[in-house]
Amino acid sequence: MKFNDILWGLLLMAVGIAVLADVRTYPEIPGQQYGPRAFPGLLAWLLIGCAVMLIVNGWRERRRHPWVEAGAWLRSASQLRNFALTVAGLVFYIVAAEKLGFLVCGSVMLAALFWSLRVRAVLILPIAVISTFVIHAIFYKGLRVPLPWGLVPILY
């Protein structure tokens, strides 16, 4: 979907204003010119400046483009199916991850997506399982993010 730049500009301006309102509550550090609010405040002002430019651009283009325009993918049955399958996979993970674990849920989700994307049948399961183990290793070992084990005992 394509949204008019005015809408994106208003959203970014709201985020910038919210950041400015929040950094006002940050404490000042005695004896220093710049405190913890300097960098986030600068970024918020830059965001507001970009938002103004988007709003001006959207105002100029408002007659040529509608406020909201449906993307071509909304007219494609296969792309709608893939989108719905992705959302369903995320809901499945949220509901089942604690009981089944990351390795099982991740493998099922990837296998379903590979099937939907018409990957050769012989490759679906091996790629899904290996990819899930690699992702798990990156998050669990490398980034130290605790992922649910569920049905699978701690293997490593």
Short mmCIF file of the C-alpha atoms (twelve columns), coordinates in Angstrom:
data_MODEL
# 
_entry.id   MODEL 
# 
loop_
_atom_site.group_PDB 
_atom_site.id 
_atom_site.type_symbol 
_atom_site.label_atom_id 
_atom_site.label_alt_id 
_atom_site.label_comp_id 
_atom_site.label_asym_id 
_atom_site.label_seq_id 
_atom_site.Cartn_x 
_atom_site.Cartn_y 
_atom_site.Cartn_z 
_atom_site.pdbx_PDB_model_num 
ATOM 1   C CA . MET A 1   0.000  0.000   0.000  1 
ATOM 2   C CA . LYS A 2   1.142  3.497   -0.712 1 
ATOM 3   C CA . PHE A 3   0.237  6.299   1.638  1 
ATOM 4   C CA . ASN A 4   0.410  9.979   0.778  1 
ATOM 5   C CA . ASP A 5   3.527  11.671  2.170  1 
ATOM 6   C CA . ILE A 6   1.328  13.926  4.314  1 
ATOM 7   C CA . LEU A 7   0.256  10.921  6.381  1 
ATOM 8   C CA . TRP A 8   3.839  9.695   6.845  1 
ATOM 9   C CA . GLY A 9   4.965  13.233  7.638  1 
ATOM 10  C CA . LEU A 10  2.311  13.610  10.323 1 
ATOM 11  C CA . LEU A 11  3.288  10.264  11.832 1 
ATOM 12  C CA . LEU A 12  6.996  11.153  11.901 1 
ATOM 13  C CA . MET A 13  6.202  14.576  13.339 1 
ATOM 14  C CA . ALA A 14  4.192  12.953  16.132 1 
ATOM 15  C CA . VAL A 15  7.136  10.648  16.917 1 
ATOM 16  C CA . GLY A 16  9.557  13.603  16.933 1 
ATOM 17  C CA . ILE A 17  7.305  15.618  19.244 1 
ATOM 18  C CA . ALA A 18  6.897  12.611  21.559 1 
ATOM 19  C CA . VAL A 19  10.700 12.219  21.764 1 
ATOM 20  C CA . LEU A 20  11.112 15.930  22.512 1 
ATOM 21  C CA . ALA A 21  8.487  15.706  25.248 1 
ATOM 22  C CA . ASP A 22  10.213 12.683  26.747 1 
ATOM 23  C CA . VAL A 23  13.767 14.075  26.731 1 
ATOM 24  C CA . ARG A 24  12.607 17.107  28.698 1 
ATOM 25  C CA . THR A 25  12.312 14.763  31.689 1 
ATOM 26  C CA . TYR A 26  15.958 13.626  31.421 1 
ATOM 27  C CA . PRO A 27  18.174 14.945  34.210 1 
ATOM 28  C CA . GLU A 28  20.838 17.555  33.558 1 
ATOM 29  C CA . ILE A 29  24.437 16.768  34.425 1 
ATOM 30  C CA . PRO A 30  25.960 19.568  36.493 1 
ATOM 31  C CA . GLY A 31  29.021 21.208  34.962 1 
ATOM 32  C CA . GLN A 32  28.419 19.918  31.438 1 
ATOM 33  C CA . GLN A 33  27.011 21.816  28.488 1 
ATOM 34  C CA . TYR A 34  25.543 18.717  26.885 1 
ATOM 35  C CA . GLY A 35  23.541 16.182  28.824 1 
ATOM 36  C CA . PRO A 36  21.661 12.992  28.047 1 
ATOM 37  C CA . ARG A 37  18.938 14.897  26.210 1 
ATOM 38  C CA . ALA A 38  21.225 16.468  23.585 1 
ATOM 39  C CA . PHE A 39  21.547 13.618  21.089 1 
ATOM 40  C CA . PRO A 40  17.939 12.329  21.230 1 
ATOM 41  C CA . GLY A 41  16.726 15.940  21.064 1 
ATOM 42  C CA . LEU A 42  18.848 16.636  17.994 1 
ATOM 43  C CA . LEU A 43  17.533 13.501  16.293 1 
ATOM 44  C CA . ALA A 44  13.962 14.482  17.181 1 
ATOM 45  C CA . TRP A 45  14.428 17.919  15.580 1 
ATOM 46  C CA . LEU A 46  15.923 16.305  12.469 1 
ATOM 47  C CA . LEU A 47  12.956 13.931  12.342 1 
ATOM 48  C CA . ILE A 48  10.550 16.855  12.594 1 
ATOM 49  C CA . GLY A 49  12.438 18.635  9.794  1 
ATOM 50  C CA . CYS A 50  12.117 15.551  7.566  1 
ATOM 51  C CA . ALA A 51  8.435  15.332  8.494  1 
ATOM 52  C CA . VAL A 52  7.876  18.930  7.372  1 
ATOM 53  C CA . MET A 53  9.545  18.172  4.031  1 
ATOM 54  C CA . LEU A 54  7.330  15.098  3.594  1 
ATOM 55  C CA . ILE A 55  4.208  17.104  4.391  1 
ATOM 56  C CA . VAL A 56  5.170  19.814  1.890  1 
ATOM 57  C CA . ASN A 57  5.903  17.188  -0.780 1 
ATOM 58  C CA . GLY A 58  2.620  15.397  -0.066 1 
ATOM 59  C CA . TRP A 59  0.724  18.676  -0.287 1 
ATOM 60  C CA . ARG A 60  2.176  19.312  -3.758 1 
ATOM 61  C CA . GLU A 61  1.355  15.777  -4.938 1 
ATOM 62  C CA . ARG A 62  -2.102 15.484  -3.353 1 
ATOM 63  C CA . ARG A 63  -3.999 16.037  -6.613 1 
ATOM 64  C CA . ARG A 64  -2.038 13.423  -8.575 1 
ATOM 65  C CA . HIS A 65  -2.014 10.663  -5.955 1 
ATOM 66  C CA . PRO A 66  -4.772 9.487   -3.620 1 
ATOM 67  C CA . TRP A 67  -4.310 9.527   0.153  1 
ATOM 68  C CA . VAL A 68  -4.084 5.730   0.227  1 
ATOM 69  C CA . GLU A 69  -3.404 3.540   -2.791 1 
ATOM 70  C CA . ALA A 70  -3.597 -0.260  -2.752 1 
ATOM 71  C CA . GLY A 71  -0.446 -2.014  -3.868 1 
ATOM 72  C CA . ALA A 72  -0.326 -4.484  -6.743 1 
ATOM 73  C CA . TRP A 73  0.313  -7.338  -4.286 1 
ATOM 74  C CA . LEU A 74  -3.259 -6.960  -2.975 1 
ATOM 75  C CA . ARG A 75  -4.533 -8.185  -6.340 1 
ATOM 76  C CA . SER A 76  -2.349 -11.311 -6.334 1 
ATOM 77  C CA . ALA A 77  -3.841 -14.410 -4.732 1 
ATOM 78  C CA . SER A 78  -0.450 -16.031 -4.131 1 
ATOM 79  C CA . GLN A 79  0.991  -12.944 -2.455 1 
ATOM 80  C CA . LEU A 80  -2.102 -12.561 -0.271 1 
ATOM 81  C CA . ARG A 81  -1.745 -16.248 0.701  1 
ATOM 82  C CA . ASN A 82  1.924  -15.718 1.595  1 
ATOM 83  C CA . PHE A 83  1.056  -12.652 3.664  1 
ATOM 84  C CA . ALA A 84  -1.714 -14.516 5.507  1 
ATOM 85  C CA . LEU A 85  0.606  -17.486 6.088  1 
ATOM 86  C CA . THR A 86  3.287  -15.201 7.521  1 
ATOM 87  C CA . VAL A 87  0.811  -13.596 9.948  1 
ATOM 88  C CA . ALA A 88  -0.589 -17.034 10.871 1 
ATOM 89  C CA . GLY A 89  2.959  -18.276 11.488 1 
ATOM 90  C CA . LEU A 90  3.661  -15.397 13.868 1 
ATOM 91  C CA . VAL A 91  0.423  -16.047 15.754 1 
ATOM 92  C CA . PHE A 92  1.323  -19.763 15.881 1 
ATOM 93  C CA . TYR A 93  4.734  -18.911 17.351 1 
ATOM 94  C CA . ILE A 94  3.250  -16.595 19.975 1 
ATOM 95  C CA . VAL A 95  0.728  -19.228 21.052 1 
ATOM 96  C CA . ALA A 96  2.854  -22.388 20.822 1 
ATOM 97  C CA . ALA A 97  6.484  -21.374 21.451 1 
ATOM 98  C CA . GLU A 98  6.498  -22.012 25.191 1 
ATOM 99  C CA . LYS A 99  5.085  -25.532 24.831 1 
ATOM 100 C CA . LEU A 100 6.718  -26.647 21.580 1 
ATOM 101 C CA . GLY A 101 9.909  -24.574 21.700 1 
ATOM 102 C CA . PHE A 102 11.711 -22.398 19.197 1 
ATOM 103 C CA . LEU A 103 13.264 -25.261 17.257 1 
ATOM 104 C CA . VAL A 104 9.934  -26.990 16.572 1 
ATOM 105 C CA . CYS A 105 7.952  -23.790 15.908 1 
ATOM 106 C CA . GLY A 106 10.661 -22.294 13.717 1 
ATOM 107 C CA . SER A 107 10.973 -25.453 11.643 1 
ATOM 108 C CA . VAL A 108 7.201  -25.712 11.152 1 
ATOM 109 C CA . MET A 109 6.912  -22.043 10.215 1 
ATOM 110 C CA . LEU A 110 9.775  -22.167 7.723  1 
ATOM 111 C CA . ALA A 111 8.517  -25.415 6.194  1 
ATOM 112 C CA . ALA A 112 5.055  -23.910 5.695  1 
ATOM 113 C CA . LEU A 113 6.506  -20.781 4.110  1 
ATOM 114 C CA . PHE A 114 8.823  -22.794 1.863  1 
ATOM 115 C CA . TRP A 115 5.870  -24.933 0.764  1 
ATOM 116 C CA . SER A 116 3.851  -21.799 -0.003 1 
ATOM 117 C CA . LEU A 117 6.753  -20.372 -1.985 1 
ATOM 118 C CA . ARG A 118 6.964  -23.630 -3.988 1 
ATOM 119 C CA . VAL A 119 10.413 -24.732 -2.884 1 
ATOM 120 C CA . ARG A 120 11.192 -28.261 -4.116 1 
ATOM 121 C CA . ALA A 121 9.658  -30.792 -1.722 1 
ATOM 122 C CA . VAL A 122 12.930 -32.628 -1.059 1 
ATOM 123 C CA . LEU A 123 14.572 -29.428 0.139  1 
ATOM 124 C CA . ILE A 124 11.815 -28.048 2.375  1 
ATOM 125 C CA . LEU A 125 12.448 -30.069 5.545  1 
ATOM 126 C CA . PRO A 126 16.275 -30.069 5.515  1 
ATOM 127 C CA . ILE A 127 16.515 -26.339 4.820  1 
ATOM 128 C CA . ALA A 128 13.825 -25.500 7.393  1 
ATOM 129 C CA . VAL A 129 15.480 -27.542 10.149 1 
ATOM 130 C CA . ILE A 130 19.056 -26.458 9.399  1 
ATOM 131 C CA . SER A 131 18.026 -22.789 9.105  1 
ATOM 132 C CA . THR A 132 16.187 -22.975 12.420 1 
ATOM 133 C CA . PHE A 133 19.236 -24.472 14.155 1 
ATOM 134 C CA . VAL A 134 21.485 -21.772 12.672 1 
ATOM 135 C CA . ILE A 135 19.082 -18.994 13.752 1 
ATOM 136 C CA . HIS A 136 18.839 -20.561 17.210 1 
ATOM 137 C CA . ALA A 137 22.630 -20.733 17.532 1 
ATOM 138 C CA . ILE A 138 22.999 -17.087 16.508 1 
ATOM 139 C CA . PHE A 139 20.434 -15.880 19.026 1 
ATOM 140 C CA . TYR A 140 21.144 -18.321 21.858 1 
ATOM 141 C CA . LYS A 141 24.923 -18.538 21.720 1 
ATOM 142 C CA . GLY A 142 25.950 -15.364 19.907 1 
ATOM 143 C CA . LEU A 143 23.434 -12.817 21.181 1 
ATOM 144 C CA . ARG A 144 22.593 -14.637 24.444 1 
ATOM 145 C CA . VAL A 145 18.849 -14.371 23.850 1 
ATOM 146 C CA . PRO A 146 17.060 -17.105 25.813 1 
ATOM 147 C CA . LEU A 147 14.721 -18.899 23.423 1 
ATOM 148 C CA . PRO A 148 12.095 -21.371 24.657 1 
ATOM 149 C CA . TRP A 149 13.157 -25.025 24.517 1 
ATOM 150 C CA . GLY A 150 9.678  -26.567 24.816 1 
ATOM 151 C CA . LEU A 151 9.648  -30.251 23.818 1 
ATOM 152 C CA . VAL A 152 13.299 -30.361 22.817 1 
ATOM 153 C CA . PRO A 153 15.703 -31.075 25.675 1 
ATOM 154 C CA . ILE A 154 18.748 -28.837 25.938 1 
ATOM 155 C CA . LEU A 155 21.036 -30.229 23.271 1 
ATOM 156 C CA . TYR A 156 23.885 -27.791 23.493 1 
# 
